[in-house]
CSV table of C-alpha atoms in Angstrom, one decimal:
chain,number,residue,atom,x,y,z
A,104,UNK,CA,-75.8,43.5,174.5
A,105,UNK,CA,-73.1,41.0,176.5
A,106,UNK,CA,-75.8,39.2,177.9
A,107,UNK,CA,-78.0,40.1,181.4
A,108,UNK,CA,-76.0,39.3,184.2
A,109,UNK,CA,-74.2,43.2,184.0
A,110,UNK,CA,-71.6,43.0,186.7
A,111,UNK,CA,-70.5,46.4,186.3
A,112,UNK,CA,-68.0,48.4,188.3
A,113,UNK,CA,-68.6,48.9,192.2
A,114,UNK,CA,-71.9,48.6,193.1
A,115,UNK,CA,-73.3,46.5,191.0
A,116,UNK,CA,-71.0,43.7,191.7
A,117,UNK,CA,-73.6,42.3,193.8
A,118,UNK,CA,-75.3,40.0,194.6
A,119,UNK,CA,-72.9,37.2,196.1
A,120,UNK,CA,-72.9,33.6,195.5
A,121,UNK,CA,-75.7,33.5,198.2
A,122,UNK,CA,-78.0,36.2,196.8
A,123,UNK,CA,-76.3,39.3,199.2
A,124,UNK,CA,-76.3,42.6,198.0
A,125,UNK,CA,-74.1,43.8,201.6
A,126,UNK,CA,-76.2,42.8,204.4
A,127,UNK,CA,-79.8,42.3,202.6
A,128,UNK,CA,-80.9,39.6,200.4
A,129,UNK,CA,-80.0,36.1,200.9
A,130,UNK,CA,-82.5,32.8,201.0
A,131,UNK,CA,-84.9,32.5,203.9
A,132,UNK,CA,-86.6,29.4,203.0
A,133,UNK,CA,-88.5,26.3,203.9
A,134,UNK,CA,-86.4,23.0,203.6
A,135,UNK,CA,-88.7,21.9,201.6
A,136,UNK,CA,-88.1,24.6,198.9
A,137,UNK,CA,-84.2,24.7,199.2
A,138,UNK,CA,-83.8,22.1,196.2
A,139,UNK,CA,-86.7,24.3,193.8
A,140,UNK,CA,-84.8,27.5,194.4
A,141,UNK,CA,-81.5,26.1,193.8
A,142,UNK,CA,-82.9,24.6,190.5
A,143,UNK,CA,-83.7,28.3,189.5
A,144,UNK,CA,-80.5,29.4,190.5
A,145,UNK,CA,-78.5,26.8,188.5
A,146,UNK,CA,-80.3,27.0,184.9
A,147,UNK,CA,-80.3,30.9,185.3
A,148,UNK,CA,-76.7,30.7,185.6
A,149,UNK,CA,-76.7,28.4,183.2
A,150,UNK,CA,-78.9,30.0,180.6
A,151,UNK,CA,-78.3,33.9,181.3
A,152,UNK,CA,-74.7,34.0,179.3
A,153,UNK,CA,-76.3,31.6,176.5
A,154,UNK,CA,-75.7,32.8,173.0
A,155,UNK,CA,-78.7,31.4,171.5
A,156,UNK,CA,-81.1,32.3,174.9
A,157,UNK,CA,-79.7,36.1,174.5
A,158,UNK,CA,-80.5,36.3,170.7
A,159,UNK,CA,-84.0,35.0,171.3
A,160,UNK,CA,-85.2,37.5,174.3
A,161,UNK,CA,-83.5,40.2,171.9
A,162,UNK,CA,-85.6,39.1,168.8
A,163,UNK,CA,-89.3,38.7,171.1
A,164,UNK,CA,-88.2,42.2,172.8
A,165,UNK,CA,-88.2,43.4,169.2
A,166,UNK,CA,-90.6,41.7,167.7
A,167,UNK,CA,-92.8,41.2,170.2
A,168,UNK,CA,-92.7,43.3,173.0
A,169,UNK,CA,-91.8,46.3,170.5
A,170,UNK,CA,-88.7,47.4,172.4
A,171,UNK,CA,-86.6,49.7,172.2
A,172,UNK,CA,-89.1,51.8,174.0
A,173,UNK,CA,-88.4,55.5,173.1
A,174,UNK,CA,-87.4,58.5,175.1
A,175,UNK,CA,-90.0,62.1,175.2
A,176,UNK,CA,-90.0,65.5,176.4
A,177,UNK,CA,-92.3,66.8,177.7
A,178,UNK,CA,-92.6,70.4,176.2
A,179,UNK,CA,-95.9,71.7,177.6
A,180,UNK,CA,-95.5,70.4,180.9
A,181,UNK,CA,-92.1,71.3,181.4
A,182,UNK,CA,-93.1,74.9,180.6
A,183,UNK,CA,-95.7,74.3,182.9
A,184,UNK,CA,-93.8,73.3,185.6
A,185,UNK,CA,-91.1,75.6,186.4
A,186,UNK,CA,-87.2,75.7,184.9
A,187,UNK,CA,-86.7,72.1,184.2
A,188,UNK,CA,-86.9,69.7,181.7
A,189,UNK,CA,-88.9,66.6,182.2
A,190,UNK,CA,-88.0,63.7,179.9
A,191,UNK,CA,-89.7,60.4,179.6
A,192,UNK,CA,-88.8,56.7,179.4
A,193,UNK,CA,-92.2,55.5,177.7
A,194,UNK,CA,-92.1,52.0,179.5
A,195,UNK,CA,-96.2,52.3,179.1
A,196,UNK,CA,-95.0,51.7,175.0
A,197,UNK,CA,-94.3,47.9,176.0
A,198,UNK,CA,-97.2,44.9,174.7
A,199,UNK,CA,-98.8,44.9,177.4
A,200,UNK,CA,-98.6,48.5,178.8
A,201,UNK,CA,-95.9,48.0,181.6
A,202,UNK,CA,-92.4,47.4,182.1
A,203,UNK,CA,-93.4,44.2,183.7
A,204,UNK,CA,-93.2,42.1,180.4
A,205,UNK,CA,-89.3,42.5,180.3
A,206,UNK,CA,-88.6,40.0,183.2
A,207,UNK,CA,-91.9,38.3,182.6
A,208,UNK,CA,-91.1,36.9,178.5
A,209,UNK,CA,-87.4,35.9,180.1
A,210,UNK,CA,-89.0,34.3,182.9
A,211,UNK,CA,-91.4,32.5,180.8
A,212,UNK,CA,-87.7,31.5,178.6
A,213,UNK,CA,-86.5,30.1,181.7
A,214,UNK,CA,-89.5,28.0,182.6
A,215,UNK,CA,-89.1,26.4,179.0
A,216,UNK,CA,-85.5,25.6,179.6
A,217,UNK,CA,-86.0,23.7,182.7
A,218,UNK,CA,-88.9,21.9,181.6
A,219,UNK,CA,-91.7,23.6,183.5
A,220,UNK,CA,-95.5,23.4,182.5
A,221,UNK,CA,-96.8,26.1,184.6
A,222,UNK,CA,-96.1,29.8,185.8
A,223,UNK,CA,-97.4,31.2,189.2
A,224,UNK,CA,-97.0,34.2,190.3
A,225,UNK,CA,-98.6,37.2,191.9
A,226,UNK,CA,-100.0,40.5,191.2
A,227,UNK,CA,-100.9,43.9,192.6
A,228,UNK,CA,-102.0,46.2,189.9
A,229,UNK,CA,-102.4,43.3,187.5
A,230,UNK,CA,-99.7,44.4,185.2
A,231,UNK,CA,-97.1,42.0,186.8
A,232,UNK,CA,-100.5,39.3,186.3
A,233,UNK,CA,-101.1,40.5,182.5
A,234,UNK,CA,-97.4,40.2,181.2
A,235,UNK,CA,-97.1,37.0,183.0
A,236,UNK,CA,-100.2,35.5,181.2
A,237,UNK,CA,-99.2,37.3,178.2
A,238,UNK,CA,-95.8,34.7,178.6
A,239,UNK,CA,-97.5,31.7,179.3
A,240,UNK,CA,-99.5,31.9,176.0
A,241,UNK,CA,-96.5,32.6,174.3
A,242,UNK,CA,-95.1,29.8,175.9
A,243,UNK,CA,-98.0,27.5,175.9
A,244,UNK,CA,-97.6,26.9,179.8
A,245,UNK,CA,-100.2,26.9,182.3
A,246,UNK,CA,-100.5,30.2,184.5
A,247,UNK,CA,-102.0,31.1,188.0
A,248,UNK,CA,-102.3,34.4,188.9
A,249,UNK,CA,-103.0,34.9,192.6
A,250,UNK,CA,-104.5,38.6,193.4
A,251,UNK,CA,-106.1,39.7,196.6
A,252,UNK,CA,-109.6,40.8,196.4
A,253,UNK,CA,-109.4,44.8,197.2
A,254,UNK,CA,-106.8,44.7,194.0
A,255,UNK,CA,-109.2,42.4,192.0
A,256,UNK,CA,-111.8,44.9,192.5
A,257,UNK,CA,-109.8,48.2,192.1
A,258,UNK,CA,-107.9,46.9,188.7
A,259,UNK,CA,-111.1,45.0,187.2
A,260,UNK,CA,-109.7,45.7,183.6
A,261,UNK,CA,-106.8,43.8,184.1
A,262,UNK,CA,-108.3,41.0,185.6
A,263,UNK,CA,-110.1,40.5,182.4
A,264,UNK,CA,-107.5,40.8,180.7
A,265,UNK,CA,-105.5,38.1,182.5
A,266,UNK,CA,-108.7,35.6,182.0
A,267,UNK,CA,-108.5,36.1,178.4
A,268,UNK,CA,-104.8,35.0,177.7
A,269,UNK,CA,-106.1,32.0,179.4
A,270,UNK,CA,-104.5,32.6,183.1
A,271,UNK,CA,-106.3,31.2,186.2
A,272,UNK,CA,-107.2,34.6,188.7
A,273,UNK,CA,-107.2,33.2,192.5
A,274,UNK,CA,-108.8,35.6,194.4
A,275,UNK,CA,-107.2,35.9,198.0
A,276,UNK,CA,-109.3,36.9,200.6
A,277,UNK,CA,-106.8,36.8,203.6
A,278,UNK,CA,-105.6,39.7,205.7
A,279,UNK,CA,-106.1,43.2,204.1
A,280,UNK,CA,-106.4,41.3,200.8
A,281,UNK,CA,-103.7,43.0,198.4
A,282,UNK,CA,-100.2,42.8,197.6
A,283,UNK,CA,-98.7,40.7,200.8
A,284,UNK,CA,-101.2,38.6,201.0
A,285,UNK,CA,-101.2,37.5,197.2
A,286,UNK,CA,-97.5,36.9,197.8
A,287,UNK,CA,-98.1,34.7,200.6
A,288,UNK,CA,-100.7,32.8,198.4
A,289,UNK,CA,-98.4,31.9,195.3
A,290,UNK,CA,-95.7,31.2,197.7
A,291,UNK,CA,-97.6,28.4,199.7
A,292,UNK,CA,-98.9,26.9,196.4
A,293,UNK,CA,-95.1,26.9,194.7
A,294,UNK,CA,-94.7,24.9,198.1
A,295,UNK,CA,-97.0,22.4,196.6
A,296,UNK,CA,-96.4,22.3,193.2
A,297,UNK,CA,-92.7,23.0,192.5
A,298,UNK,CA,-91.4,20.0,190.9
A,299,UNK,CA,-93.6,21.2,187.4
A,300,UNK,CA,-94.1,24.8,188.0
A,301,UNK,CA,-92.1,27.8,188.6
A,302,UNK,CA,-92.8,30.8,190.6
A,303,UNK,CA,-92.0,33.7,188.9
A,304,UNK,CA,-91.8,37.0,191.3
A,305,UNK,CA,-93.3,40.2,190.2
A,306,UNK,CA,-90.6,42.5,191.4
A,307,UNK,CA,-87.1,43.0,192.3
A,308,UNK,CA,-87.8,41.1,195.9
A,309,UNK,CA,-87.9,37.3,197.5
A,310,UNK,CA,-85.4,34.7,197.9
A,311,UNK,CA,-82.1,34.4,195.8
A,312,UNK,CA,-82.1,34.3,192.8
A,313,UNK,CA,-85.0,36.6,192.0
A,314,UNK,CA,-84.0,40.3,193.1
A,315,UNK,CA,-80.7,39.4,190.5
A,316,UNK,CA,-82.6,37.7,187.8
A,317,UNK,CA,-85.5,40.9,187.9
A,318,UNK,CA,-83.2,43.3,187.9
A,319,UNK,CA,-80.9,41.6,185.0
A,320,UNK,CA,-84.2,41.0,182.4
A,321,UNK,CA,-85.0,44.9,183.5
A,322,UNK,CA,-81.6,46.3,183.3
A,323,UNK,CA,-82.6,47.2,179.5
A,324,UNK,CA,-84.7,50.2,180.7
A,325,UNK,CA,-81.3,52.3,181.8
A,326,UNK,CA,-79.2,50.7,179.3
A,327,UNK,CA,-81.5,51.8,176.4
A,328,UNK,CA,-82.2,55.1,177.6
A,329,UNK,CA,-78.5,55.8,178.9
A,330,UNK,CA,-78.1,55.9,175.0
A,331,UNK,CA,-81.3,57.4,173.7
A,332,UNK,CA,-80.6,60.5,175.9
A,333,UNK,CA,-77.1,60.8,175.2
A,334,UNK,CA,-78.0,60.5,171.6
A,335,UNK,CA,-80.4,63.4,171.9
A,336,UNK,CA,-78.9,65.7,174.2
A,337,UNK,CA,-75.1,64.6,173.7
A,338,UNK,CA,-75.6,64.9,177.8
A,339,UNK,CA,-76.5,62.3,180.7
A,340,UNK,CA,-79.7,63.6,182.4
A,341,UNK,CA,-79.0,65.5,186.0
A,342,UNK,CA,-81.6,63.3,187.8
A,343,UNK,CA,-83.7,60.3,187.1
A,344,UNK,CA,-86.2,58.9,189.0
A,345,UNK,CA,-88.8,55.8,189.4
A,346,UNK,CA,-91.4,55.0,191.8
A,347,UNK,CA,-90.5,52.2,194.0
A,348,UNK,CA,-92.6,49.7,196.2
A,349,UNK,CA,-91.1,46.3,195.1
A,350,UNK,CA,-88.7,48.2,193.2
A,351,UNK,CA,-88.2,46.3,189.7
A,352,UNK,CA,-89.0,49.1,187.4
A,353,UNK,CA,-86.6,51.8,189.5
A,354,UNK,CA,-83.6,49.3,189.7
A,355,UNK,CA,-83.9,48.2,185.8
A,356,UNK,CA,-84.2,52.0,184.9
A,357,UNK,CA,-81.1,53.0,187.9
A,358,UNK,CA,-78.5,49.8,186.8
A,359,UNK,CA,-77.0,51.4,183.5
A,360,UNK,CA,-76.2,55.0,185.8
A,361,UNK,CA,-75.2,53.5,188.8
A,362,UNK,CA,-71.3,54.3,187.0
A,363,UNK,CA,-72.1,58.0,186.2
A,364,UNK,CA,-72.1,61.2,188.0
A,365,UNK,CA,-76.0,61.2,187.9
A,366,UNK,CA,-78.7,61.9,190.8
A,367,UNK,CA,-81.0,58.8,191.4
A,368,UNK,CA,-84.2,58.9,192.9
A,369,UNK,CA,-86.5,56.1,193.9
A,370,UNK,CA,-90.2,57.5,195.0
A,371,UNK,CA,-92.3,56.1,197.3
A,372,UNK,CA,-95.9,56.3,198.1
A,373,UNK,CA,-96.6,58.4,201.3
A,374,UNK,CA,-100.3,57.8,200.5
A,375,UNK,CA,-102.6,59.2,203.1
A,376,UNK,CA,-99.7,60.2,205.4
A,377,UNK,CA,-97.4,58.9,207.4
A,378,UNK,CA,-99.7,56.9,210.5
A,379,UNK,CA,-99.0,53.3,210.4
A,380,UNK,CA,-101.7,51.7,207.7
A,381,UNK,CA,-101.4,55.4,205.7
A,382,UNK,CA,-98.6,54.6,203.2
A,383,UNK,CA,-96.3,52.0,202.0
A,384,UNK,CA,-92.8,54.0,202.5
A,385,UNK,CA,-90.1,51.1,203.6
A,386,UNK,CA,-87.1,53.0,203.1
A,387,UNK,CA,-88.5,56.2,204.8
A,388,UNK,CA,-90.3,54.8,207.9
A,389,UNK,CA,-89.2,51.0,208.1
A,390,UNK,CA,-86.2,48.9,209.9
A,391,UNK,CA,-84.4,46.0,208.7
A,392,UNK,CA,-85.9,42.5,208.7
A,393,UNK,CA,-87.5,39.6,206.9
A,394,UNK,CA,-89.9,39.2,204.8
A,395,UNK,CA,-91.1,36.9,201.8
A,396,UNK,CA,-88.0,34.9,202.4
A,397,UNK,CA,-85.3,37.4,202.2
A,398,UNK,CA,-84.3,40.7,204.3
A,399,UNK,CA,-84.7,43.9,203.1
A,400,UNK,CA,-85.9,47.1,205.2
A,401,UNK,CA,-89.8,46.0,206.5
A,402,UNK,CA,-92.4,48.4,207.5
A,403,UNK,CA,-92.9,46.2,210.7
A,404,UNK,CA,-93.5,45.7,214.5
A,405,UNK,CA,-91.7,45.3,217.2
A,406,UNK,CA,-92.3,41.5,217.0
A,407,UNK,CA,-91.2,41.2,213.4
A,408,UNK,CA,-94.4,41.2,212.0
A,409,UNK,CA,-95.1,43.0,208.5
A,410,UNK,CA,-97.5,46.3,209.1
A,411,UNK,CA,-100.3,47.0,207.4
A,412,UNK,CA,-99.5,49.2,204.5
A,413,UNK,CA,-101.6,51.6,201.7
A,414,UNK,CA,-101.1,53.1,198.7
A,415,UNK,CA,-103.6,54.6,196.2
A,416,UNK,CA,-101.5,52.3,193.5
A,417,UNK,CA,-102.0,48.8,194.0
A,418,UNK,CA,-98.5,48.1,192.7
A,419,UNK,CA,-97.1,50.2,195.0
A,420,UNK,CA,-98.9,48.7,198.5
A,421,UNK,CA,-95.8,46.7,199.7
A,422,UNK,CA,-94.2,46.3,203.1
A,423,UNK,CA,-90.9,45.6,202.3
A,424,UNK,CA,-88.4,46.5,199.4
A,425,UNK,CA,-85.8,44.8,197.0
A,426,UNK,CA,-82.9,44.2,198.8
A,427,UNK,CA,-80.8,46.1,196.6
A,428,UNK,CA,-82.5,48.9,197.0
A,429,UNK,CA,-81.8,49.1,201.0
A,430,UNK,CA,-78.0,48.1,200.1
A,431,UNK,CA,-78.0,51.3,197.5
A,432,UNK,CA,-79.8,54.0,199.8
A,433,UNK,CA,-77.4,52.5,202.5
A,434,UNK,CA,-74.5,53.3,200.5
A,435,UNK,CA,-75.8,56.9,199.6
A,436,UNK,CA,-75.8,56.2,196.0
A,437,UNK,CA,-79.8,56.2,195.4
A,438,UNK,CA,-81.6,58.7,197.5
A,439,UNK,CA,-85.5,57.8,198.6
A,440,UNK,CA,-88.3,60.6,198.4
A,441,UNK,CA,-92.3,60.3,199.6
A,442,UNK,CA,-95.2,61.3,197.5
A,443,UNK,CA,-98.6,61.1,198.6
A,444,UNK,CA,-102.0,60.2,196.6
A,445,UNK,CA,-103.2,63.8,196.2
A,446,UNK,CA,-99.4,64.5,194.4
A,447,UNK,CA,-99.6,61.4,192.4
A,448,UNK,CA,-103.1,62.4,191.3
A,449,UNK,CA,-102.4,65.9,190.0
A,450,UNK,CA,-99.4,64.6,188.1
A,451,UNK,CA,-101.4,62.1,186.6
A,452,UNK,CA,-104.1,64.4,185.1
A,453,UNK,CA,-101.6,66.9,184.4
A,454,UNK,CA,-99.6,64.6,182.2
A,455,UNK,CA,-102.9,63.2,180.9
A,456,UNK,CA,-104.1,67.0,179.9
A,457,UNK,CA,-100.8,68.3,178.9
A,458,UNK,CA,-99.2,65.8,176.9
A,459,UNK,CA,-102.1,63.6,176.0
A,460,UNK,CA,-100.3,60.1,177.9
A,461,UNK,CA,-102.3,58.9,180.8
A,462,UNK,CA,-99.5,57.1,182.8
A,463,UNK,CA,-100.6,54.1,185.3
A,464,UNK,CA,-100.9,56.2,189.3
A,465,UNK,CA,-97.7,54.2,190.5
A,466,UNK,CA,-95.6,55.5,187.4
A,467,UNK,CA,-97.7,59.1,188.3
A,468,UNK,CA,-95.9,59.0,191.9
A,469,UNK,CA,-92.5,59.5,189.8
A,470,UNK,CA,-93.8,62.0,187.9
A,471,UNK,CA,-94.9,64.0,190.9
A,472,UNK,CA,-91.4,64.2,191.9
A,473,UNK,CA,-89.9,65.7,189.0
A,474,UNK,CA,-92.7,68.1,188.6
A,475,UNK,CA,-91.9,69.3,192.5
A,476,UNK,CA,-88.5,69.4,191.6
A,477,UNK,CA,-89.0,71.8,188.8
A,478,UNK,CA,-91.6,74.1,190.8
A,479,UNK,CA,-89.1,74.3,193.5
A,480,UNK,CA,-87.5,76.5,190.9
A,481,UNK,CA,-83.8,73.9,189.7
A,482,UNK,CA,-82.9,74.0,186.4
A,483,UNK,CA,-81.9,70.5,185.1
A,484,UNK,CA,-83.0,67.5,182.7
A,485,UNK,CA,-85.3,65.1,184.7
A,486,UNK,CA,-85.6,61.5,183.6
A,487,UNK,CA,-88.7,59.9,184.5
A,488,UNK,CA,-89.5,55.9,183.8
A,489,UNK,CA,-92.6,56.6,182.8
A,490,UNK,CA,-93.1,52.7,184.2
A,491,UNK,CA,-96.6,51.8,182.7
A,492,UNK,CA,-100.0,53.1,180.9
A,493,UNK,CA,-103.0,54.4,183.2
A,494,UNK,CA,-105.4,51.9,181.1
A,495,UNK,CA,-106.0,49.6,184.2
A,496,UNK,CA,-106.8,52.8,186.5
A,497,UNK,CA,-109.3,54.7,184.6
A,498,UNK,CA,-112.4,53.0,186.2
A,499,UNK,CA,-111.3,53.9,189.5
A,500,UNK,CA,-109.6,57.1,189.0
A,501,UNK,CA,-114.0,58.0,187.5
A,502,UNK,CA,-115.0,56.5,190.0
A,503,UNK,CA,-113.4,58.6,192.8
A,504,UNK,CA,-111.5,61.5,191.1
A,505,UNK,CA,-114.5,62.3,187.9
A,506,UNK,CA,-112.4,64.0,185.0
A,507,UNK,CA,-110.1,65.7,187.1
A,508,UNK,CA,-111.3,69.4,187.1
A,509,UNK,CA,-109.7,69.9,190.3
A,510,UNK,CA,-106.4,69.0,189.5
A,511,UNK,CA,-105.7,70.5,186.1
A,512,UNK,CA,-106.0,74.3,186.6
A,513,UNK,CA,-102.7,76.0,185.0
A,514,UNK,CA,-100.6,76.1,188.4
A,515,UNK,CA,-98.7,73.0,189.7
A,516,UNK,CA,-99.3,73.0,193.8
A,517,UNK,CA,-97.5,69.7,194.5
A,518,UNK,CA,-97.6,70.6,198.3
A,519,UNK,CA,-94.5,69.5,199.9
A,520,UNK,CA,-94.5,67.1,202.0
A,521,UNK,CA,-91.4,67.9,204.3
């Protein structure tokens, strides 16, 4: 490992000096916050190349987090599904059940290097929340976790969870009361309280230098399972995939094949379909704007302003999208695929049933993908991130799906949604 700023060849190059992946990214800020930001950006360029920072995020992924994380085929489902062969990146593995503790325990690195007492940050599905508060008690630093009420009710388990690594839950109760309007939130309180805290982003998005720094702590998703499947197979996978709605776990898991002559595919959630308020798909149905302090593509209106958005997965309910995401699908090297609720929710009993893993219902939104894939008859290896454990969704997948009789028969449907 030569450290986590991976400037590799071509693409991944960016950002610029001034946080630009092409035309999206960049630092759309209050004056006020100019001097915080730039803080960040000066002891992350300072600290990322460090010897002795690099050697201590390797021993806590180790000895912590319980990296590496391995990779799994699926056997039964694969033979379920059709002619291909649907391999996993058990992210779920990770302390804490999510991917979201690799940028989270090297945030919470940085926050001790620059002196800070506190963490804020926001959450969806409470897994960006949990590892957060997970490195604040590491770290012994305060933590805020703002959440908006329709997710704090939807992802109760990790809400409790939070509270008992010590964090503070602010319940938001603006707007439509999820993702955006957390992020707006912990946004105006770094406003207030920068000069001893640091805001610490849950996903590959916001101002310079956050979309670089999340995607550098996640980068060791593709790196490690480049090799772990190349190791197994002697091959590189034909496809791999990863839902997006922020995009941290798809750009970790895409960095390391970027290079290679392999298909990548970031899924999005269609949800109920695609009328305004029925999904949260950005690249398949938004424009290019601002939002959250940087641009990106937007589900928006005509006057700029963010859209109301939905997904079944809290973590995936997002108007907007890392900006290098929109610079990759722009340059043709990532493709961007919808899946709605009723496909994530077979694929997530299916793998539950099948292979005995219940995956969180964003990571089930990748899955679906790969399974459609395969019943659409191609023959290839299909990489999944397998992004996080369903442990935070159970209560509400009961609630509103029972068992999941429906969906388990042995036939795959995954109705296309083209």
């Amino acid at each position: 490992m030569k450290g986590y700023r991976r400037f590799q060849q071509g693409l991944t190059t960016l950002p610029d000096k001034e946080g630009y992946f092409g035309e999206y990214g960049g630092a759309f800020l209050p004056k006020e916050l100019e001097p915080a930001f730039h803080e960040i950006t000066k002891a992350y360029g300072e600290i990322c190349s460090k010897e002795e920072f690099i050697e201590e995020l390797k021993r806590i992924r180790k000895e912590f987090q319980g990296r590496p994380t391995p990779i799994y085929f699926c056997e039964r489902l694969s033979k379920l599904a059709g002619r291909s062969r649907i391999y996993l990146k058990r992210e779920d593995l990770n302390h804490t059940g999510a991917h979201k503790i690799n940028h989270c325990m090297g945030e919470g690195l940085l926050a001790k290097y620059m002196g800070k007492k506190k963490m804020i940050a926001e959450t969806g599905a409470g897994q960006h929340g949990v590892a957060l508060a997970t490195a604040a008690a590491y770290f012994g630093l305060e933590c805020d976790i703002y959440m908006g009420e329709v997710d704090i009710q939807k992802q109760h388990p990790n809400v409790i969870r939070m509270k008992m690594l010590g964090a503070n839950v602010i319940a938001v109760s603006e707007g439509l009361k999820t993702l955006k309007e957390a992020i707006d939130a912990a946004f105006e309180a770094y406003t207030r309280e920068y000069e001893d805290a640091i805001y610490c982003i849950g996903s590959a998005v916001g101002p310079h230098p956050f979309p670089m720094m999340v995607r550098d702590f996640q980068s060791v998703i593709g790196f490690e399972a480049k090799d772990q499947f190349k190791e197994r197979t002697g091959r590189l996978p034909d496809t791999v995939c990863a839902c997006v709605g922020g995009g941290s776990n798809a750009i970790g898991m895409f960095e390391a094949f970027l290079p290679e002559e392999v298909e990548l595919v970031g899924v999005e959630p269609l949800g109920r379909g695609e009328a305004v308020g029925d999904h949260a798909a950005s690249m398949t149905f938004g424009t290019k704007g601002i939002l959250h302090g940087f641009r990106s593509i937007v589900l928006q209106d005509e006057e700029g302003e963010a859209l109301p958005v939905y997904s079944i997965a809290s973590g995936l309910d997002y108007p907007s999208v890392g900006p290098e995401h929109a610079y990759l699908r722009d340059s043709k090297r990532v493709s961007y695929r919808t899946i709605s609720d009723e496909q994530a929710m077979e694929a997530f009993f299916l793998l539950s049933r099948h292979e005995g893993i219940i995956p969180a219902i964003e990571s089930a939104h990748a899955l679906a993908y790969a399974l459609k894939c395969s019943r659409d008859g191609e023959e290839k290896d299909i990489l999944v991130n397998l992004s996080g454990r369903g442990d935070k969704d159970i209560d509400f997948v009961y609630r509103n799906y029972g068992t999941g009789e429906t969906f388990t028969d042995k036939r795959i449907s995954l109705k296309t949604n083209e």
